[in-house]
Amino acid sequence: MSVSKPAPVRHPALTRRLSTATFVSFFAIAVIEFAVPFVAVATLGANAMIVAVLGVCRFAPQVLFARAATATVNKYDQRTVMLAAEWLRVVAFALSAAALLASPVVGFAVFALANLSLGLGSVLTAVAVQVLVPLAFDDAELPRVYSRLGMAESLADGGGPFFAGLALAMFDVSGTFVVAAVLAAGACLLLRGMPRTHVAEPVEEAPGRDRSSLRHGVAVNFATPPLRVLTGWALAYNLGQCLIEAMLLIAILARTSIGAAEYGVIKACAVLCAVLGAYLATRLPRSLTGGWGISLFGFGAIGSYLLLGIGLYVPGAAGVAFIVAGFALDELCSGVVLVLIQTFRARAISHQDRAAATAGYRAMNLTAVPVGFLLGGVLGLVLAPSATIVAVGGAMLLFGLVIWTSPVRSVPPT
């Protein structure tokens, strides 16, 4: 039996504090995600297998510890969980600052441990935030809160690598990791001012039902027709995106006049489009704040990759324009649809199931990420990358049609 939603926790400037903490935390993470593989290759001489292992250490904990994260979030208040996750990052970054003082082998081991800690902290934070927001805010406030969080995350993801490059040049490797540790510690100070919120205990729960299991969390994401369609759409989007990303840069450099500097500018501008999308999500006409908006912008995001493929075959400036449009459309539509989907999921999933559902959702999508990269890497070896990108982009466009079905379109406006 489900339990009614507890009264929202009222706290002055809660949205601003949470979004600022999110920005600082994600900025530190973005710095490390850029610096670790760069330093591993440029300074320690890592080969492709070591880089791959570091990537596995970054993402595997978010799948392997999904159940533990669910149980932790359901047991403790969200502020405590988020603080614990942030302190995991502080320790990991501080250890990484000393990694190069020993041998390269020790450095690789420390980087691997740092990535494991980063992954565990990420799943704890993600689950806690998705539980905290619906508990702490009225339903009408959810789009605004998710919009602010989306903008903060996108800005951090875009600015982190840029800052990391400057920091590596200005402060050396150890100094860069120390800066990241200080940023994470700053996020801890911000989170200390958050209110304590706790998931209410379920009443009259069915005997033998384990709400913290990954299996239960996955099942919740397929419990209703709209959730089934949106979960399937997200899996297809992440799988296809990563499959294309594995060979996209190779194809762009081989078939267009875009160089490293131009590619960096394009990616930076695309991030700004994601920020714009999150901002616009709360300023849409009411008719587009429900199912119709999810369908429109979700289809735009998944269909944008076909534009990238077309740009590889169109000569000259027109081809570059298609590629720029593809990146911009993807980020803009993703920024909007993420806010709309998060708002819908916050209202459609019970508070008692939200932690498990979030962990299960992340586990499925993060499994699709390495699978997509692996498939893309293999296909890039045996097929022409540009032709494969067009084929995958077309397949994504066709699958994206499912988001136009009535279960999604019937989602009421906010």
mmCIF file of C-alpha atoms in Angstrom:
data_model
loop_
_atom_site.group_PDB
_atom_site.id
_atom_site.type_symbol
_atom_site.label_atom_id
_atom_site.label_comp_id
_atom_site.label_asym_id
_atom_site.label_seq_id
_atom_site.Cartn_x
_atom_site.Cartn_y
_atom_site.Cartn_z
ATOM 1 C CA MET A 1 0.000 0.000 0.000
ATOM 2 C CA SER A 2 1.407 3.379 -0.926
ATOM 3 C CA VAL A 3 1.834 6.261 1.473
ATOM 4 C CA SER A 4 0.739 9.827 0.806
ATOM 5 C CA LYS A 5 3.419 12.396 0.179
ATOM 6 C CA PRO A 6 4.798 14.033 3.347
ATOM 7 C CA ALA A 7 4.391 17.767 3.714
ATOM 8 C CA PRO A 8 7.115 19.549 1.700
ATOM 9 C CA VAL A 9 10.083 20.790 3.702
ATOM 10 C CA ARG A 10 10.193 24.591 3.618
ATOM 11 C CA HIS A 11 13.660 26.060 3.669
ATOM 12 C CA PRO A 12 14.776 29.546 2.584
ATOM 13 C CA ALA A 13 16.687 29.616 -0.699
ATOM 14 C CA LEU A 14 16.727 25.811 -0.869
ATOM 15 C CA THR A 15 16.721 25.765 -4.674
ATOM 16 C CA ARG A 16 19.661 28.164 -4.887
ATOM 17 C CA ARG A 17 21.690 26.258 -2.306
ATOM 18 C CA LEU A 18 21.020 22.904 -3.955
ATOM 19 C CA SER A 19 21.781 24.151 -7.479
ATOM 20 C CA THR A 20 24.977 25.888 -6.294
ATOM 21 C CA ALA A 21 26.141 22.729 -4.527
ATOM 22 C CA THR A 22 25.306 20.760 -7.678
ATOM 23 C CA PHE A 23 27.356 23.122 -9.840
ATOM 24 C CA VAL A 24 30.393 23.062 -7.530
ATOM 25 C CA SER A 25 30.253 19.265 -7.161
ATOM 26 C CA PHE A 26 29.788 18.557 -10.877
ATOM 27 C CA PHE A 27 32.467 21.098 -11.763
ATOM 28 C CA ALA A 28 34.956 19.228 -9.549
ATOM 29 C CA ILE A 29 33.871 15.927 -11.109
ATOM 30 C CA ALA A 30 34.256 17.321 -14.629
ATOM 31 C CA VAL A 31 37.782 18.509 -13.787
ATOM 32 C CA ILE A 32 38.742 15.042 -12.567
ATOM 33 C CA GLU A 33 37.054 13.218 -15.446
ATOM 34 C CA PHE A 34 39.177 15.276 -17.837
ATOM 35 C CA ALA A 35 42.379 15.200 -15.810
ATOM 36 C CA VAL A 36 42.584 11.504 -14.859
ATOM 37 C CA PRO A 37 42.704 10.013 -18.383
ATOM 38 C CA PHE A 38 44.777 12.933 -19.683
ATOM 39 C CA VAL A 39 47.392 12.559 -16.949
ATOM 40 C CA ALA A 40 47.295 8.769 -17.205
ATOM 41 C CA VAL A 41 48.172 8.934 -20.911
ATOM 42 C CA ALA A 42 50.359 12.052 -21.123
ATOM 43 C CA THR A 43 52.322 11.642 -17.893
ATOM 44 C CA LEU A 44 52.142 7.978 -16.891
ATOM 45 C CA GLY A 45 52.135 6.497 -20.394
ATOM 46 C CA ALA A 46 48.887 4.552 -20.077
ATOM 47 C CA ASN A 47 47.814 2.379 -22.999
ATOM 48 C CA ALA A 48 44.258 1.926 -24.285
ATOM 49 C CA MET A 49 43.556 -0.995 -21.930
ATOM 50 C CA ILE A 50 44.495 1.045 -18.841
ATOM 51 C CA VAL A 51 42.296 3.920 -20.016
ATOM 52 C CA ALA A 52 39.460 1.428 -20.527
ATOM 53 C CA VAL A 53 39.972 -0.009 -17.017
ATOM 54 C CA LEU A 54 39.839 3.497 -15.546
ATOM 55 C CA GLY A 55 36.558 4.033 -17.397
ATOM 56 C CA VAL A 56 35.147 0.789 -16.031
ATOM 57 C CA CYS A 57 36.138 1.857 -12.513
ATOM 58 C CA ARG A 58 34.244 5.110 -13.075
ATOM 59 C CA PHE A 59 30.951 3.539 -14.196
ATOM 60 C CA ALA A 60 30.847 0.011 -12.760
ATOM 61 C CA PRO A 61 30.148 1.085 -9.139
ATOM 62 C CA GLN A 62 27.024 2.895 -10.303
ATOM 63 C CA VAL A 63 25.637 -0.444 -11.490
ATOM 64 C CA LEU A 64 27.151 -2.813 -8.918
ATOM 65 C CA PHE A 65 26.224 -0.691 -5.907
ATOM 66 C CA ALA A 66 22.777 0.367 -7.106
ATOM 67 C CA ARG A 67 21.016 -1.775 -4.506
ATOM 68 C CA ALA A 68 23.304 -0.586 -1.704
ATOM 69 C CA ALA A 69 22.647 3.020 -2.736
ATOM 70 C CA THR A 70 18.889 2.400 -2.626
ATOM 71 C CA ALA A 71 19.059 0.901 0.861
ATOM 72 C CA THR A 72 21.285 3.746 2.082
ATOM 73 C CA VAL A 73 19.026 6.496 0.758
ATOM 74 C CA ASN A 74 15.940 4.807 2.223
ATOM 75 C CA LYS A 75 17.627 4.362 5.614
ATOM 76 C CA TYR A 76 19.292 7.736 6.164
ATOM 77 C CA ASP A 77 18.217 11.295 5.506
ATOM 78 C CA GLN A 78 19.198 12.735 2.133
ATOM 79 C CA ARG A 79 21.508 15.424 3.525
ATOM 80 C CA THR A 80 23.617 12.801 5.289
ATOM 81 C CA VAL A 81 23.811 10.661 2.155
ATOM 82 C CA MET A 82 24.807 13.592 -0.068
ATOM 83 C CA LEU A 83 27.437 14.731 2.417
ATOM 84 C CA ALA A 84 28.889 11.225 2.606
ATOM 85 C CA ALA A 85 29.070 11.056 -1.187
ATOM 86 C CA GLU A 86 30.797 14.433 -1.361
ATOM 87 C CA TRP A 87 33.373 13.457 1.272
ATOM 88 C CA LEU A 88 34.130 10.327 -0.766
ATOM 89 C CA ARG A 89 35.096 12.672 -3.593
ATOM 90 C CA VAL A 90 37.204 14.895 -1.336
ATOM 91 C CA VAL A 91 39.222 11.888 -0.145
ATOM 92 C CA ALA A 92 39.559 10.495 -3.672
ATOM 93 C CA PHE A 93 40.752 13.803 -5.111
ATOM 94 C CA ALA A 94 43.198 14.357 -2.246
ATOM 95 C CA LEU A 95 44.686 10.886 -2.747
ATOM 96 C CA SER A 96 44.979 11.515 -6.489
ATOM 97 C CA ALA A 97 47.020 14.640 -5.770
ATOM 98 C CA ALA A 98 49.722 12.402 -4.289
ATOM 99 C CA ALA A 99 49.436 9.634 -6.896
ATOM 100 C CA LEU A 100 52.379 10.812 -8.991
ATOM 101 C CA LEU A 101 54.756 10.976 -6.055
ATOM 102 C CA ALA A 102 55.266 7.208 -6.259
ATOM 103 C CA SER A 103 55.704 4.888 -9.244
ATOM 104 C CA PRO A 104 53.404 4.844 -12.291
ATOM 105 C CA VAL A 105 51.909 1.554 -11.082
ATOM 106 C CA VAL A 106 50.922 3.166 -7.786
ATOM 107 C CA GLY A 107 49.603 6.158 -9.713
ATOM 108 C CA PHE A 108 47.355 3.945 -11.852
ATOM 109 C CA ALA A 109 46.106 2.116 -8.749
ATOM 110 C CA VAL A 110 45.281 5.392 -6.991
ATOM 111 C CA PHE A 111 43.501 6.720 -10.083
ATOM 112 C CA ALA A 112 41.483 3.497 -10.258
ATOM 113 C CA LEU A 113 40.505 3.818 -6.588
ATOM 114 C CA ALA A 114 39.616 7.475 -7.139
ATOM 115 C CA ASN A 115 37.348 6.534 -10.035
ATOM 116 C CA LEU A 116 35.710 3.804 -7.940
ATOM 117 C CA SER A 117 35.051 6.328 -5.204
ATOM 118 C CA LEU A 118 33.768 8.818 -7.766
ATOM 119 C CA GLY A 119 31.363 6.240 -9.174
ATOM 120 C CA LEU A 120 30.040 5.247 -5.763
ATOM 121 C CA GLY A 121 29.592 8.886 -4.793
ATOM 122 C CA SER A 122 27.780 9.593 -8.071
ATOM 123 C CA VAL A 123 25.118 6.921 -7.594
ATOM 124 C CA LEU A 124 24.543 7.979 -3.971
ATOM 125 C CA THR A 125 24.155 11.642 -4.967
ATOM 126 C CA ALA A 126 21.918 10.923 -7.955
ATOM 127 C CA VAL A 127 19.529 8.727 -5.988
ATOM 128 C CA ALA A 128 19.459 11.103 -3.007
ATOM 129 C CA VAL A 129 18.698 14.154 -5.169
ATOM 130 C CA GLN A 130 15.859 12.394 -7.002
ATOM 131 C CA VAL A 131 14.361 11.440 -3.638
ATOM 132 C CA LEU A 132 14.989 14.835 -2.021
ATOM 133 C CA VAL A 133 13.437 17.118 -4.646
ATOM 134 C CA PRO A 134 9.876 15.659 -4.654
ATOM 135 C CA LEU A 135 9.952 15.508 -0.845
ATOM 136 C CA ALA A 136 11.133 19.085 -0.395
ATOM 137 C CA PHE A 137 9.046 20.895 -3.025
ATOM 138 C CA ASP A 138 5.416 21.111 -4.103
ATOM 139 C CA ASP A 139 4.499 19.491 -7.409
ATOM 140 C CA ALA A 140 4.105 22.900 -9.046
ATOM 141 C CA GLU A 141 7.708 23.789 -8.132
ATOM 142 C CA LEU A 142 9.308 20.654 -9.589
ATOM 143 C CA PRO A 143 9.913 21.944 -13.160
ATOM 144 C CA ARG A 144 11.663 25.063 -11.823
ATOM 145 C CA VAL A 145 13.880 23.035 -9.494
ATOM 146 C CA TYR A 146 14.833 20.478 -12.142
ATOM 147 C CA SER A 147 15.496 23.331 -14.573
ATOM 148 C CA ARG A 148 17.924 24.991 -12.154
ATOM 149 C CA LEU A 149 19.671 21.694 -11.460
ATOM 150 C CA GLY A 150 19.926 20.925 -15.176
ATOM 151 C CA MET A 151 21.440 24.322 -15.905
ATOM 152 C CA ALA A 152 23.953 23.928 -13.074
ATOM 153 C CA GLU A 153 25.013 20.472 -14.247
ATOM 154 C CA SER A 154 25.380 21.520 -17.894
ATOM 155 C CA LEU A 155 27.433 24.600 -17.006
ATOM 156 C CA ALA A 156 29.718 22.473 -14.838
ATOM 157 C CA ASP A 157 30.113 19.817 -17.530
ATOM 158 C CA GLY A 158 31.066 22.485 -20.033
ATOM 159 C CA GLY A 159 33.360 24.560 -17.838
ATOM 160 C CA GLY A 160 35.123 21.722 -16.023
ATOM 161 C CA PRO A 161 37.271 20.451 -18.913
ATOM 162 C CA PHE A 162 38.203 23.993 -19.933
ATOM 163 C CA PHE A 163 39.308 24.813 -16.388
ATOM 164 C CA ALA A 164 41.092 21.469 -16.060
ATOM 165 C CA GLY A 165 43.235 22.217 -19.098
ATOM 166 C CA LEU A 166 44.220 25.593 -17.673
ATOM 167 C CA ALA A 167 44.810 24.144 -14.208
ATOM 168 C CA LEU A 168 47.112 21.413 -15.484
ATOM 169 C CA ALA A 169 49.202 24.104 -17.147
ATOM 170 C CA MET A 170 49.144 26.534 -14.206
ATOM 171 C CA PHE A 171 49.129 24.355 -11.087
ATOM 172 C CA ASP A 172 50.657 21.089 -12.367
ATOM 173 C CA VAL A 173 48.968 17.721 -11.829
ATOM 174 C CA SER A 174 48.924 17.611 -8.023
ATOM 175 C CA GLY A 175 47.703 21.190 -7.797
ATOM 176 C CA THR A 176 44.802 20.422 -10.134
ATOM 177 C CA PHE A 177 43.624 17.540 -7.964
ATOM 178 C CA VAL A 178 43.974 19.697 -4.843
ATOM 179 C CA VAL A 179 41.771 22.346 -6.460
ATOM 180 C CA ALA A 180 39.180 19.662 -7.220
ATOM 181 C CA ALA A 181 39.314 18.478 -3.605
ATOM 182 C CA VAL A 182 38.784 22.038 -2.373
ATOM 183 C CA LEU A 183 35.783 22.425 -4.684
ATOM 184 C CA ALA A 184 34.268 19.189 -3.383
ATOM 185 C CA ALA A 185 34.853 20.372 0.188
ATOM 186 C CA GLY A 186 33.058 23.606 -0.719
ATOM 187 C CA ALA A 187 30.080 21.567 -1.893
ATOM 188 C CA CYS A 188 30.106 19.857 1.518
ATOM 189 C CA LEU A 189 29.800 23.224 3.243
ATOM 190 C CA LEU A 190 26.828 24.132 1.049
ATOM 191 C CA LEU A 191 25.126 20.789 1.693
ATOM 192 C CA ARG A 192 25.456 21.210 5.455
ATOM 193 C CA GLY A 193 22.805 23.912 5.245
ATOM 194 C CA MET A 194 20.303 21.583 3.562
ATOM 195 C CA PRO A 195 17.277 20.375 5.549
ATOM 196 C CA ARG A 196 17.107 16.768 6.661
ATOM 197 C CA THR A 197 14.502 14.865 4.661
ATOM 198 C CA HIS A 198 13.709 11.201 5.023
ATOM 199 C CA VAL A 199 11.606 8.791 2.994
ATOM 200 C CA ALA A 200 8.525 7.895 5.009
ATOM 201 C CA GLU A 201 8.361 4.226 5.937
ATOM 202 C CA PRO A 202 5.840 2.270 3.843
ATOM 203 C CA VAL A 203 2.813 0.907 5.712
ATOM 204 C CA GLU A 204 1.094 -2.429 5.171
ATOM 205 C CA GLU A 205 3.828 -3.457 2.813
ATOM 206 C CA ALA A 206 3.301 -6.793 1.073
ATOM 207 C CA PRO A 207 5.165 -9.646 2.841
ATOM 208 C CA GLY A 208 8.475 -10.524 1.258
ATOM 209 C CA ARG A 209 8.569 -7.454 -0.961
ATOM 210 C CA ASP A 210 12.042 -5.969 -1.145
ATOM 211 C CA ARG A 211 11.811 -2.325 -2.198
ATOM 212 C CA SER A 212 15.589 -1.902 -2.183
ATOM 213 C CA SER A 213 16.388 -4.629 -4.721
ATOM 214 C CA LEU A 214 17.672 -3.693 -8.150
ATOM 215 C CA ARG A 215 15.107 -6.025 -9.692
ATOM 216 C CA HIS A 216 12.281 -4.129 -8.015
ATOM 217 C CA GLY A 217 13.789 -0.807 -9.076
ATOM 218 C CA VAL A 218 14.012 -1.916 -12.701
ATOM 219 C CA ALA A 219 10.435 -3.218 -12.586
ATOM 220 C CA VAL A 220 9.126 0.140 -11.327
ATOM 221 C CA ASN A 221 10.504 1.790 -14.479
ATOM 222 C CA PHE A 222 8.264 -0.468 -16.570
ATOM 223 C CA ALA A 223 5.231 -0.395 -14.270
ATOM 224 C CA THR A 224 3.044 1.848 -16.460
ATOM 225 C CA PRO A 225 2.833 2.404 -20.248
ATOM 226 C CA PRO A 226 4.359 5.938 -20.131
ATOM 227 C CA LEU A 227 7.242 4.773 -17.926
ATOM 228 C CA ARG A 228 7.864 1.807 -20.239
ATOM 229 C CA VAL A 229 8.057 3.988 -23.335
ATOM 230 C CA LEU A 230 10.266 6.636 -21.724
ATOM 231 C CA THR A 231 12.628 4.047 -20.234
ATOM 232 C CA GLY A 232 12.945 2.334 -23.600
ATOM 233 C CA TRP A 233 13.537 5.689 -25.287
ATOM 234 C CA ALA A 234 16.300 6.544 -22.794
ATOM 235 C CA LEU A 235 18.030 3.192 -23.326
ATOM 236 C CA ALA A 236 17.904 3.588 -27.106
ATOM 237 C CA TYR A 237 19.172 7.167 -26.883
ATOM 238 C CA ASN A 238 22.142 6.293 -24.656
ATOM 239 C CA LEU A 239 23.047 3.168 -26.622
ATOM 240 C CA GLY A 240 22.893 4.912 -29.999
ATOM 241 C CA GLN A 241 24.617 8.072 -28.754
ATOM 242 C CA CYS A 242 27.597 6.163 -27.346
ATOM 243 C CA LEU A 243 27.807 3.905 -30.400
ATOM 244 C CA ILE A 244 28.089 7.006 -32.603
ATOM 245 C CA GLU A 245 30.440 8.843 -30.217
ATOM 246 C CA ALA A 246 32.943 5.992 -30.473
ATOM 247 C CA MET A 247 33.615 6.850 -34.118
ATOM 248 C CA LEU A 248 32.239 10.379 -34.573
ATOM 249 C CA LEU A 249 35.455 12.337 -34.056
ATOM 250 C CA ILE A 250 37.350 10.034 -36.419
ATOM 251 C CA ALA A 251 34.733 10.534 -39.121
ATOM 252 C CA ILE A 252 34.557 14.319 -38.632
ATOM 253 C CA LEU A 253 38.331 14.764 -38.912
ATOM 254 C CA ALA A 254 38.494 12.493 -41.958
ATOM 255 C CA ARG A 255 35.588 13.918 -43.963
ATOM 256 C CA THR A 256 35.332 17.608 -43.006
ATOM 257 C CA SER A 257 37.535 20.651 -42.600
ATOM 258 C CA ILE A 258 36.814 20.769 -38.848
ATOM 259 C CA GLY A 259 39.985 20.709 -36.758
ATOM 260 C CA ALA A 260 40.659 20.354 -33.062
ATOM 261 C CA ALA A 261 40.036 24.019 -32.244
ATOM 262 C CA GLU A 262 36.822 24.173 -34.271
ATOM 263 C CA TYR A 263 35.590 20.932 -32.726
ATOM 264 C CA GLY A 264 36.202 22.298 -29.234
ATOM 265 C CA VAL A 265 34.252 25.455 -30.024
ATOM 266 C CA ILE A 266 31.356 23.417 -31.419
ATOM 267 C CA LYS A 267 31.213 21.225 -28.313
ATOM 268 C CA ALA A 268 31.380 24.261 -26.012
ATOM 269 C CA CYS A 269 28.530 25.962 -27.863
ATOM 270 C CA ALA A 270 26.528 22.738 -27.694
ATOM 271 C CA VAL A 271 26.826 22.790 -23.899
ATOM 272 C CA LEU A 272 25.401 26.312 -23.892
ATOM 273 C CA CYS A 273 22.444 24.949 -25.862
ATOM 274 C CA ALA A 274 21.882 22.392 -23.083
ATOM 275 C CA VAL A 275 21.819 25.223 -20.524
ATOM 276 C CA LEU A 276 19.383 27.128 -22.740
ATOM 277 C CA GLY A 277 17.176 24.045 -23.033
ATOM 278 C CA ALA A 278 16.989 23.585 -19.264
ATOM 279 C CA TYR A 279 16.149 27.287 -18.929
ATOM 280 C CA LEU A 280 13.414 27.181 -21.578
ATOM 281 C CA ALA A 281 11.809 24.058 -20.080
ATOM 282 C CA THR A 282 9.993 26.194 -17.500
ATOM 283 C CA ARG A 283 8.938 28.809 -20.055
ATOM 284 C CA LEU A 284 7.161 26.600 -22.571
ATOM 285 C CA PRO A 285 3.497 27.055 -23.456
ATOM 286 C CA ARG A 286 1.420 24.967 -21.065
ATOM 287 C CA SER A 287 0.426 22.609 -23.882
ATOM 288 C CA LEU A 288 4.101 21.586 -24.251
ATOM 289 C CA THR A 289 4.814 20.982 -20.561
ATOM 290 C CA GLY A 290 3.331 17.485 -20.608
ATOM 291 C CA GLY A 291 3.236 14.608 -23.050
ATOM 292 C CA TRP A 292 3.310 16.667 -26.234
ATOM 293 C CA GLY A 293 6.469 18.464 -25.099
ATOM 294 C CA ILE A 294 8.131 15.196 -24.078
ATOM 295 C CA SER A 295 7.305 13.713 -27.474
ATOM 296 C CA LEU A 296 8.469 16.741 -29.465
ATOM 297 C CA PHE A 297 11.761 17.378 -27.681
ATOM 298 C CA GLY A 298 12.486 13.702 -27.047
ATOM 299 C CA PHE A 299 12.126 13.010 -30.768
ATOM 300 C CA GLY A 300 14.321 16.016 -31.566
ATOM 301 C CA ALA A 301 17.082 14.753 -29.267
ATOM 302 C CA ILE A 302 17.154 11.202 -30.576
ATOM 303 C CA GLY A 303 16.722 12.320 -34.185
ATOM 304 C CA SER A 304 19.528 14.878 -34.092
ATOM 305 C CA TYR A 305 22.190 12.244 -34.717
ATOM 306 C CA LEU A 306 20.946 11.687 -38.233
ATOM 307 C CA LEU A 307 21.879 15.323 -38.943
ATOM 308 C CA LEU A 308 25.448 14.545 -37.861
ATOM 309 C CA GLY A 309 25.597 11.650 -40.293
ATOM 310 C CA ILE A 310 24.190 13.738 -43.143
ATOM 311 C CA GLY A 311 26.762 16.440 -42.421
ATOM 312 C CA LEU A 312 29.554 13.953 -43.034
ATOM 313 C CA TYR A 313 28.370 13.491 -46.639
ATOM 314 C CA VAL A 314 27.431 17.086 -47.489
ATOM 315 C CA PRO A 315 30.522 18.895 -48.826
ATOM 316 C CA GLY A 316 31.922 22.193 -47.622
ATOM 317 C CA ALA A 317 30.329 24.666 -45.255
ATOM 318 C CA ALA A 318 26.892 23.099 -45.642
ATOM 319 C CA GLY A 319 28.186 19.847 -44.159
ATOM 320 C CA VAL A 320 29.702 21.695 -41.206
ATOM 321 C CA ALA A 321 26.364 23.476 -40.725
ATOM 322 C CA PHE A 322 24.552 20.126 -40.521
ATOM 323 C CA ILE A 323 27.041 18.898 -37.915
ATOM 324 C CA VAL A 324 26.736 22.064 -35.826
ATOM 325 C CA ALA A 325 22.931 21.853 -36.088
ATOM 326 C CA GLY A 326 23.019 18.218 -34.975
ATOM 327 C CA PHE A 327 25.049 18.976 -31.856
ATOM 328 C CA ALA A 328 22.956 22.044 -31.011
ATOM 329 C CA LEU A 329 19.617 20.274 -31.552
ATOM 330 C CA ASP A 330 20.676 17.323 -29.415
ATOM 331 C CA GLU A 331 21.758 19.450 -26.469
ATOM 332 C CA LEU A 332 18.841 21.896 -26.691
ATOM 333 C CA CYS A 333 16.184 19.181 -26.895
ATOM 334 C CA SER A 334 17.930 17.068 -24.255
ATOM 335 C CA GLY A 335 17.997 20.019 -21.856
ATOM 336 C CA VAL A 336 14.248 20.515 -22.249
ATOM 337 C CA VAL A 337 13.123 16.896 -22.241
ATOM 338 C CA LEU A 338 15.252 15.979 -19.226
ATOM 339 C CA VAL A 339 13.382 18.532 -17.093
ATOM 340 C CA LEU A 340 10.011 17.338 -18.408
ATOM 341 C CA ILE A 341 10.809 13.657 -17.849
ATOM 342 C CA GLN A 342 12.220 14.245 -14.364
ATOM 343 C CA THR A 343 9.059 16.145 -13.443
ATOM 344 C CA PHE A 344 6.862 13.358 -14.787
ATOM 345 C CA ARG A 345 8.833 10.626 -13.000
ATOM 346 C CA ALA A 346 8.719 12.580 -9.728
ATOM 347 C CA ARG A 347 4.922 12.548 -9.915
ATOM 348 C CA ALA A 348 4.452 9.057 -11.339
ATOM 349 C CA ILE A 349 6.666 7.078 -8.929
ATOM 350 C CA SER A 350 5.813 6.726 -5.231
ATOM 351 C CA HIS A 351 8.193 8.057 -2.599
ATOM 352 C CA GLN A 352 8.782 4.560 -1.238
ATOM 353 C CA ASP A 353 9.853 3.280 -4.680
ATOM 354 C CA ARG A 354 11.745 6.360 -5.887
ATOM 355 C CA ALA A 355 15.196 5.410 -4.592
ATOM 356 C CA ALA A 356 15.050 1.923 -6.110
ATOM 357 C CA ALA A 357 13.546 3.234 -9.355
ATOM 358 C CA THR A 358 16.278 5.872 -9.717
ATOM 359 C CA ALA A 359 19.029 3.346 -9.013
ATOM 360 C CA GLY A 360 17.514 0.865 -11.458
ATOM 361 C CA TYR A 361 17.089 3.548 -14.131
ATOM 362 C CA ARG A 362 20.716 4.633 -13.789
ATOM 363 C CA ALA A 363 21.955 1.044 -13.757
ATOM 364 C CA MET A 364 20.183 0.268 -17.037
ATOM 365 C CA ASN A 365 21.334 3.441 -18.770
ATOM 366 C CA LEU A 366 24.912 3.223 -17.502
ATOM 367 C CA THR A 367 25.062 -0.361 -18.750
ATOM 368 C CA ALA A 368 24.004 0.898 -22.178
ATOM 369 C CA VAL A 369 26.905 3.379 -22.200
ATOM 370 C CA PRO A 370 29.870 0.921 -22.287
ATOM 371 C CA VAL A 371 27.881 -1.467 -24.482
ATOM 372 C CA GLY A 372 27.351 1.345 -26.977
ATOM 373 C CA PHE A 373 31.014 2.350 -26.961
ATOM 374 C CA LEU A 374 32.083 -1.273 -27.386
ATOM 375 C CA LEU A 375 29.722 -1.839 -30.314
ATOM 376 C CA GLY A 376 30.803 1.438 -31.877
ATOM 377 C CA GLY A 377 34.468 0.542 -31.509
ATOM 378 C CA VAL A 378 33.971 -2.853 -33.151
ATOM 379 C CA LEU A 379 31.831 -1.484 -35.982
ATOM 380 C CA GLY A 380 34.352 1.297 -36.566
ATOM 381 C CA LEU A 381 37.011 -1.329 -37.211
ATOM 382 C CA VAL A 382 35.045 -3.328 -39.779
ATOM 383 C CA LEU A 383 32.794 -0.704 -41.402
ATOM 384 C CA ALA A 384 33.212 2.852 -42.661
ATOM 385 C CA PRO A 385 32.574 5.122 -39.643
ATOM 386 C CA SER A 386 30.620 7.716 -41.621
ATOM 387 C CA ALA A 387 28.258 5.124 -43.155
ATOM 388 C CA THR A 388 27.759 3.488 -39.770
ATOM 389 C CA ILE A 389 26.885 6.830 -38.176
ATOM 390 C CA VAL A 390 24.222 7.468 -40.821
ATOM 391 C CA ALA A 391 22.782 3.972 -40.366
ATOM 392 C CA VAL A 392 22.684 4.231 -36.567
ATOM 393 C CA GLY A 393 21.276 7.758 -36.756
ATOM 394 C CA GLY A 394 18.498 6.521 -39.022
ATOM 395 C CA ALA A 395 17.746 3.624 -36.671
ATOM 396 C CA MET A 396 17.595 6.016 -33.711
ATOM 397 C CA LEU A 397 15.196 8.249 -35.647
ATOM 398 C CA LEU A 398 12.897 5.312 -36.367
ATOM 399 C CA PHE A 399 12.955 4.114 -32.781
ATOM 400 C CA GLY A 400 12.360 7.653 -31.613
ATOM 401 C CA LEU A 401 8.886 7.421 -33.117
ATOM 402 C CA VAL A 402 7.786 5.438 -30.036
ATOM 403 C CA ILE A 403 7.884 8.625 -27.989
ATOM 404 C CA TRP A 404 4.992 9.914 -30.112
ATOM 405 C CA THR A 405 2.701 7.086 -28.971
ATOM 406 C CA SER A 406 -0.430 7.821 -26.951
ATOM 407 C CA PRO A 407 0.913 6.706 -23.528
ATOM 408 C CA VAL A 408 3.419 9.568 -23.659
ATOM 409 C CA ARG A 409 1.240 12.121 -25.443
ATOM 410 C CA SER A 410 -1.490 11.578 -22.854
ATOM 411 C CA VAL A 411 0.738 12.750 -19.974
ATOM 412 C CA PRO A 412 -1.062 15.842 -18.625
ATOM 413 C CA PRO A 413 0.586 19.293 -18.739
ATOM 414 C CA THR A 414 2.121 20.644 -15.539
#
